[in-house]
Tab-separated table of C-alpha atoms and ligand atoms in Angstrom:
chain	number	residue	atom	x	y	z
A	1	UNK	CA	29.576	-34.870	12.942
A	2	UNK	CA	26.763	-34.999	15.489
A	3	UNK	CA	23.556	-35.607	13.574
A	4	UNK	CA	19.931	-34.824	14.300
A	5	UNK	CA	20.688	-31.853	16.480
A	6	UNK	CA	19.777	-28.922	14.267
A	7	UNK	CA	20.114	-26.425	17.113
A	8	UNK	CA	23.854	-27.042	16.993
A	9	UNK	CA	24.290	-25.181	13.697
A	10	UNK	CA	28.021	-24.477	13.378
A	11	UNK	CA	29.821	-27.733	13.968
A	12	UNK	CA	33.390	-27.232	12.883
A	13	UNK	CA	35.994	-24.519	12.748
A	14	UNK	CA	35.590	-24.620	8.970
A	15	UNK	CA	31.849	-23.936	9.178
A	16	UNK	CA	32.523	-21.132	11.652
A	17	UNK	CA	35.022	-19.577	9.222
A	18	UNK	CA	32.509	-19.771	6.358
A	19	UNK	CA	29.758	-18.249	8.514
A	20	UNK	CA	32.094	-15.479	9.588
A	21	UNK	CA	32.925	-14.636	5.941
A	22	UNK	CA	29.248	-14.307	5.003
A	23	UNK	CA	28.303	-12.470	8.202
A	24	UNK	CA	30.782	-9.731	7.263
A	25	UNK	CA	30.237	-9.741	3.505
A	26	UNK	CA	28.918	-6.467	2.084
A	27	UNK	CA	30.211	-6.505	-1.494
A	28	UNK	CA	28.632	-3.845	-3.718
A	29	UNK	CA	28.426	-6.507	-6.423
A	30	UNK	CA	25.760	-8.145	-4.278
A	31	UNK	CA	24.155	-5.214	-2.430
A	32	UNK	CA	24.005	-2.686	-5.256
A	33	UNK	CA	22.646	-5.295	-7.653
A	34	UNK	CA	20.035	-6.370	-5.108
A	35	UNK	CA	18.998	-2.751	-4.570
A	36	UNK	CA	17.808	-2.647	-8.208
A	37	UNK	CA	14.546	-4.436	-7.359
A	38	UNK	CA	14.976	-5.917	-3.876
A	39	UNK	CA	15.963	-9.407	-5.016
A	40	UNK	CA	19.340	-10.047	-3.389
A	41	UNK	CA	21.266	-12.839	-5.101
A	42	UNK	CA	24.405	-14.757	-4.210
A	43	UNK	CA	25.013	-16.408	-7.528
A	44	UNK	CA	26.277	-15.427	-10.951
A	45	UNK	CA	24.495	-14.572	-14.182
A	46	UNK	CA	23.808	-16.258	-17.488
A	47	UNK	CA	22.520	-15.295	-20.905
A	48	UNK	CA	23.179	-12.785	-23.638
A	49	UNK	CA	24.510	-9.442	-22.520
A	50	UNK	CA	23.185	-6.121	-23.773
A	51	UNK	CA	26.624	-4.693	-24.542
A	52	UNK	CA	25.119	-1.283	-25.339
A	53	UNK	CA	25.236	-0.561	-21.596
A	54	UNK	CA	28.978	0.033	-21.934
A	55	UNK	CA	28.308	2.854	-24.395
A	56	UNK	CA	25.804	4.633	-22.146
A	57	UNK	CA	26.142	8.314	-21.304
A	58	UNK	CA	28.484	8.999	-18.389
A	59	UNK	CA	25.691	9.795	-15.902
A	60	UNK	CA	23.756	6.528	-16.485
A	61	UNK	CA	26.533	4.099	-17.500
A	62	UNK	CA	27.314	2.665	-14.068
A	63	UNK	CA	23.660	2.268	-13.166
A	64	UNK	CA	22.888	0.516	-16.462
A	65	UNK	CA	25.787	-1.936	-16.061
A	66	UNK	CA	24.625	-2.766	-12.527
A	67	UNK	CA	21.057	-3.321	-13.753
A	68	UNK	CA	22.291	-5.555	-16.581
A	69	UNK	CA	24.407	-7.712	-14.244
A	70	UNK	CA	21.413	-8.031	-11.938
A	71	UNK	CA	19.142	-9.001	-14.814
A	72	UNK	CA	21.564	-11.790	-15.802
A	73	UNK	CA	21.643	-13.125	-12.237
A	74	UNK	CA	17.853	-13.144	-12.126
A	75	UNK	CA	17.770	-15.055	-15.430
A	76	UNK	CA	20.038	-17.665	-13.823
A	77	UNK	CA	17.579	-18.132	-10.939
A	78	UNK	CA	14.663	-18.400	-13.398
A	79	UNK	CA	16.477	-21.197	-15.232
A	80	UNK	CA	17.011	-23.022	-11.956
A	81	UNK	CA	13.307	-22.702	-11.088
A	82	UNK	CA	12.374	-23.927	-14.593
A	83	UNK	CA	13.914	-27.276	-13.609
A	84	UNK	CA	11.924	-27.788	-10.410
A	85	UNK	CA	9.105	-29.485	-12.340
A	86	UNK	CA	5.473	-29.416	-11.213
A	87	UNK	CA	5.168	-27.495	-7.998
A	88	UNK	CA	1.767	-26.425	-6.662
A	89	UNK	CA	0.671	-23.894	-4.037
A	90	UNK	CA	0.285	-26.679	-1.462
A	91	UNK	CA	3.856	-27.898	-1.884
A	92	UNK	CA	6.917	-26.982	0.097
A	93	UNK	CA	10.366	-26.023	-1.194
A	94	UNK	CA	13.765	-25.734	0.453
A	95	UNK	CA	16.471	-23.264	-0.631
A	96	UNK	CA	19.638	-24.794	0.847
A	97	UNK	CA	22.282	-22.107	1.263
A	98	UNK	CA	19.854	-19.277	0.592
A	99	UNK	CA	22.179	-16.292	0.969
A	100	UNK	CA	20.162	-13.056	1.189
A	101	UNK	CA	17.142	-14.900	-0.099
A	102	UNK	CA	16.446	-13.744	-3.692
A	103	UNK	CA	15.803	-17.186	-5.203
A	104	UNK	CA	13.311	-18.143	-2.471
A	105	UNK	CA	11.231	-15.023	-3.111
A	106	UNK	CA	11.219	-15.771	-6.842
A	107	UNK	CA	10.143	-19.369	-6.191
A	108	UNK	CA	7.246	-18.190	-4.039
A	109	UNK	CA	6.209	-15.657	-6.688
A	110	UNK	CA	6.227	-18.378	-9.333
A	111	UNK	CA	4.649	-21.326	-7.508
A	112	UNK	CA	2.675	-19.605	-4.734
A	113	UNK	CA	3.936	-22.141	-2.215
A	114	UNK	CA	5.766	-22.110	1.073
A	115	UNK	CA	9.533	-21.760	0.756
A	116	UNK	CA	12.077	-22.215	3.537
A	117	UNK	CA	15.590	-20.884	3.067
A	118	UNK	CA	18.496	-21.888	5.280
A	119	UNK	CA	21.930	-20.403	5.814
A	120	UNK	CA	24.713	-20.711	8.377
A	121	UNK	CA	25.088	-16.919	8.289
A	122	UNK	CA	22.843	-15.266	10.879
A	123	UNK	CA	23.296	-11.929	9.116
A	124	UNK	CA	22.033	-13.346	5.838
A	125	UNK	CA	19.051	-14.963	7.565
A	126	UNK	CA	18.123	-11.721	9.289
A	127	UNK	CA	18.513	-9.712	6.084
A	128	UNK	CA	16.450	-12.190	4.072
A	129	UNK	CA	13.631	-12.271	6.646
A	130	UNK	CA	13.475	-8.467	6.563
A	131	UNK	CA	13.128	-8.564	2.773
A	132	UNK	CA	10.325	-11.133	2.971
A	133	UNK	CA	8.554	-8.910	5.500
A	134	UNK	CA	8.976	-5.804	3.325
A	135	UNK	CA	7.343	-7.689	0.459
A	136	UNK	CA	4.577	-9.009	2.683
A	137	UNK	CA	5.433	-12.649	1.954
A	138	UNK	CA	6.880	-13.529	5.368
A	139	UNK	CA	3.920	-15.830	6.029
A	140	UNK	CA	5.105	-18.082	3.184
A	141	UNK	CA	8.830	-17.406	2.779
A	142	UNK	CA	10.877	-18.021	5.901
A	143	UNK	CA	14.603	-18.069	6.423
A	144	UNK	CA	16.316	-20.014	9.175
A	145	UNK	CA	19.753	-20.233	10.742
A	146	UNK	CA	20.323	-23.926	10.074
A	147	UNK	CA	22.920	-26.309	8.706
A	148	UNK	CA	22.017	-27.863	5.360
A	149	UNK	CA	23.633	-31.132	6.475
A	150	UNK	CA	21.131	-31.508	9.308
A	151	UNK	CA	18.191	-29.158	8.823
A	152	UNK	CA	15.676	-30.484	11.323
A	153	UNK	CA	12.889	-30.381	8.706
A	154	UNK	CA	10.575	-33.366	8.614
A	155	UNK	CA	11.329	-36.458	6.542
A	156	UNK	CA	9.495	-36.444	3.189
A	157	UNK	CA	8.252	-32.872	3.712
A	158	UNK	CA	9.721	-31.203	0.604
A	159	UNK	CA	8.509	-31.306	-3.013
A	160	UNK	CA	11.707	-29.666	-4.206
A	161	UNK	CA	15.115	-28.638	-2.904
A	162	UNK	CA	17.815	-26.584	-4.551
A	163	UNK	CA	21.361	-25.404	-3.986
A	164	UNK	CA	22.195	-22.297	-5.970
A	165	UNK	CA	26.005	-22.200	-5.754
A	166	UNK	CA	26.312	-23.511	-2.226
A	167	UNK	CA	27.367	-27.164	-2.618
A	168	UNK	CA	31.077	-26.242	-2.633
A	169	UNK	CA	30.953	-25.682	1.113
A	170	UNK	CA	29.934	-29.204	2.114
A	171	UNK	CA	30.551	-32.909	1.658
A	172	UNK	CA	28.227	-33.992	-1.156
A	173	UNK	CA	27.481	-37.434	0.279
A	174	UNK	CA	26.293	-35.912	3.546
A	175	UNK	CA	24.374	-33.181	1.729
A	176	UNK	CA	22.508	-35.431	-0.686
A	177	UNK	CA	21.689	-37.941	2.057
A	178	UNK	CA	19.992	-35.127	3.970
A	179	UNK	CA	18.207	-33.819	0.849
A	180	UNK	CA	17.035	-37.323	0.026
A	181	UNK	CA	15.596	-37.711	3.521
A	182	UNK	CA	13.583	-34.504	3.218
A	183	UNK	CA	12.289	-35.024	-0.319
A	184	UNK	CA	9.040	-36.812	-0.998
A	185	UNK	CA	9.299	-39.783	-3.394
A	186	UNK	CA	9.413	-38.282	-6.905
A	187	UNK	CA	10.508	-34.912	-5.516
A	188	UNK	CA	12.986	-32.859	-7.477
A	189	UNK	CA	16.473	-31.661	-6.584
A	190	UNK	CA	18.242	-28.960	-8.616
A	191	UNK	CA	21.675	-27.481	-8.229
A	192	UNK	CA	23.658	-24.920	-10.138
A	193	UNK	CA	27.319	-25.182	-9.314
A	194	UNK	CA	30.858	-24.558	-10.373
A	195	UNK	CA	32.746	-27.842	-10.547
A	196	UNK	CA	36.141	-28.820	-11.845
A	197	UNK	CA	36.690	-30.958	-14.876
A	198	UNK	CA	37.789	-34.556	-14.224
A	199	UNK	CA	38.936	-34.772	-17.838
A	200	UNK	CA	41.526	-32.014	-17.573
A	201	UNK	CA	42.715	-33.381	-14.242
A	202	UNK	CA	42.704	-32.208	-10.626
A	203	UNK	CA	42.235	-28.667	-9.385
A	204	UNK	CA	43.761	-26.160	-11.769
A	205	UNK	CA	45.519	-23.102	-10.417
A	206	UNK	CA	42.489	-20.963	-11.289
A	207	UNK	CA	40.091	-23.339	-9.491
A	208	UNK	CA	42.349	-23.283	-6.408
A	209	UNK	CA	42.286	-19.483	-6.493
A	210	UNK	CA	38.473	-19.496	-6.538
A	211	UNK	CA	38.475	-21.875	-3.553
A	212	UNK	CA	40.774	-19.574	-1.670
A	213	UNK	CA	38.755	-16.463	-2.528
A	214	UNK	CA	35.500	-17.850	-1.077
A	215	UNK	CA	36.923	-20.310	1.526
A	216	UNK	CA	35.214	-23.105	-0.377
A	217	UNK	CA	36.141	-26.507	-1.739
A	218	UNK	CA	35.065	-26.951	-5.369
A	219	UNK	CA	34.196	-30.564	-6.171
A	220	UNK	CA	34.995	-32.469	-9.343
A	221	UNK	CA	32.104	-32.982	-11.755
A	222	UNK	CA	32.150	-36.746	-11.075
A	223	UNK	CA	31.545	-36.264	-7.341
A	224	UNK	CA	28.049	-34.892	-7.974
A	225	UNK	CA	26.887	-37.992	-9.810
A	226	UNK	CA	28.489	-40.457	-7.408
A	227	UNK	CA	26.918	-38.726	-4.425
A	228	UNK	CA	23.504	-38.442	-6.119
A	229	UNK	CA	23.434	-42.128	-6.989
A	230	UNK	CA	24.351	-42.999	-3.407
A	231	UNK	CA	21.388	-40.944	-2.176
A	232	UNK	CA	18.718	-42.243	-4.594
A	233	UNK	CA	18.760	-39.013	-6.594
A	234	UNK	CA	18.551	-39.876	-10.293
A	235	UNK	CA	19.623	-37.152	-12.745
A	236	UNK	CA	16.993	-36.088	-15.275
A	237	UNK	CA	18.833	-33.065	-16.734
A	238	UNK	CA	22.427	-31.923	-16.902
A	239	UNK	CA	22.992	-28.539	-18.537
A	240	UNK	CA	26.427	-27.105	-19.147
A	241	UNK	CA	25.928	-23.357	-18.579
A	242	UNK	CA	29.613	-22.485	-18.998
A	243	UNK	CA	29.293	-20.738	-22.372
A	244	UNK	CA	26.240	-18.855	-21.083
A	245	UNK	CA	27.983	-17.471	-17.996
A	246	UNK	CA	31.186	-16.228	-19.663
A	247	UNK	CA	29.545	-13.001	-20.982
A	248	UNK	CA	28.350	-12.186	-17.431
A	249	UNK	CA	31.956	-12.376	-16.212
A	250	UNK	CA	33.169	-10.308	-19.150
A	251	UNK	CA	30.696	-7.562	-18.286
A	252	UNK	CA	31.391	-7.839	-14.548
A	253	UNK	CA	35.128	-7.451	-15.234
A	254	UNK	CA	34.384	-4.095	-16.906
A	255	UNK	CA	32.061	-2.862	-14.138
A	256	UNK	CA	32.668	-0.656	-11.093
A	257	UNK	CA	31.799	-3.534	-8.721
A	258	UNK	CA	34.643	-5.969	-9.404
A	259	UNK	CA	35.907	-8.028	-6.477
A	260	UNK	CA	39.172	-9.185	-8.056
A	261	UNK	CA	38.040	-12.728	-8.908
A	262	UNK	CA	36.676	-11.933	-12.394
A	263	UNK	CA	39.745	-12.789	-14.500
A	264	UNK	CA	40.235	-16.022	-12.551
A	265	UNK	CA	36.715	-17.221	-13.428
A	266	UNK	CA	37.269	-16.264	-17.057
A	267	UNK	CA	40.567	-18.184	-17.155
A	268	UNK	CA	39.066	-21.275	-15.484
A	269	UNK	CA	36.088	-21.390	-17.856
A	270	UNK	CA	38.063	-20.603	-21.008
A	271	UNK	CA	40.804	-23.150	-20.331
A	272	UNK	CA	38.168	-25.827	-19.674
A	273	UNK	CA	39.280	-26.717	-16.146
A	274	UNK	CA	35.978	-25.569	-14.646
A	275	UNK	CA	32.313	-25.862	-15.629
A	276	UNK	CA	29.193	-23.983	-14.632
A	277	UNK	CA	26.686	-26.809	-14.413
A	278	UNK	CA	22.992	-27.285	-13.682
A	279	UNK	CA	21.940	-30.741	-12.511
A	280	UNK	CA	18.344	-31.762	-11.848
A	281	UNK	CA	17.533	-35.108	-10.248
A	282	UNK	CA	14.503	-37.024	-9.017
A	283	UNK	CA	14.219	-38.695	-5.638
A	284	UNK	CA	13.410	-42.358	-6.049
B	1	LIG	C1	28.326	-16.713	-4.229
B	1	LIG	O1	28.132	-15.677	-4.980
B	1	LIG	C2	29.507	-17.497	-4.610
B	1	LIG	C3	29.744	-18.607	-3.958
B	1	LIG	C4	28.794	-19.105	-2.984
B	1	LIG	C5	30.958	-19.389	-4.013
B	1	LIG	C6	31.589	-19.910	-5.199
B	1	LIG	C7	30.742	-20.309	-6.339
B	1	LIG	C8	31.210	-21.068	-7.339
B	1	LIG	C9	30.356	-21.345	-8.513
B	1	LIG	C10	32.565	-21.640	-7.316
B	1	LIG	P1	28.260	-14.176	-4.491
B	1	LIG	O2	27.269	-13.472	-5.315
B	1	LIG	O3	28.154	-13.999	-3.027
B	1	LIG	O4	29.750	-13.861	-4.931
B	1	LIG	P2	30.318	-12.456	-5.382
B	1	LIG	O5	30.431	-11.613	-4.156
B	1	LIG	O6	31.650	-12.767	-5.992
B	1	LIG	O7	29.336	-11.908	-6.371
B	2	LIG	MG1	27.332	-11.866	-6.430
């Protein structure tokens, strides 16, 4: 890969295929949920479900299920932000693989600081910038069409960096080397990811089906720690969120916005071949 040429964003046929998927993507499970309050997420939910939504009256049932799924996704982003540590208004944060930008907006609301989001989907970047403008935070929250493996941001410029379900599209050694370069000493890195279980073996059938569905390449759990150590990122917290995300998938499977991947996630999590993991690490 050619490095240090951030203008050259899409560098392989694989990256072009991924960008093309997200440029076209208009799943109601993402757009209708985002419409609830204007925070558009591209990650899943965690936490206890209010199952009473399923018993709602016919005319409000669908709307209540959508709102509940959205609430659970927002809780997930809050938990990620909880692990960023001390961040002040003068700091800078990077949302690597920002999707339509929801997590970046939340980070700005919480910390009052500048947040840059990057994506290889020009459609997502445009959408996210429009949302920031609508909220009047476009002076502080900016989205860019850039490659997370070579962002062009200055060395040591970031207090915190996160990947919210976007590490499965890239080589982790390349990714963490680039994160490490951008983080200040003592800066924090957080990811929430789906990874496969080294203990149960290689990729299970369900994990392979998830890869195929999203054109991604789910890594084993071990790969995260090897690649972090190689990049001077020292884990401070590892949280297994698997049990907390299963109810989200159970509710999603009963909703009107299914995409067909719901039962596969439930199988992968229940059989133990796949984990939903949060990892926080410090740059040393
Ligand atoms: C994004 O969520 C999903 C991914 C980036 C890929 C896979 C994630 C794993 C944890 C394996 P989304 O909100 O765009 O997906 P969906 O349309 O299914 O809600
Ligand atoms: Mg989604």
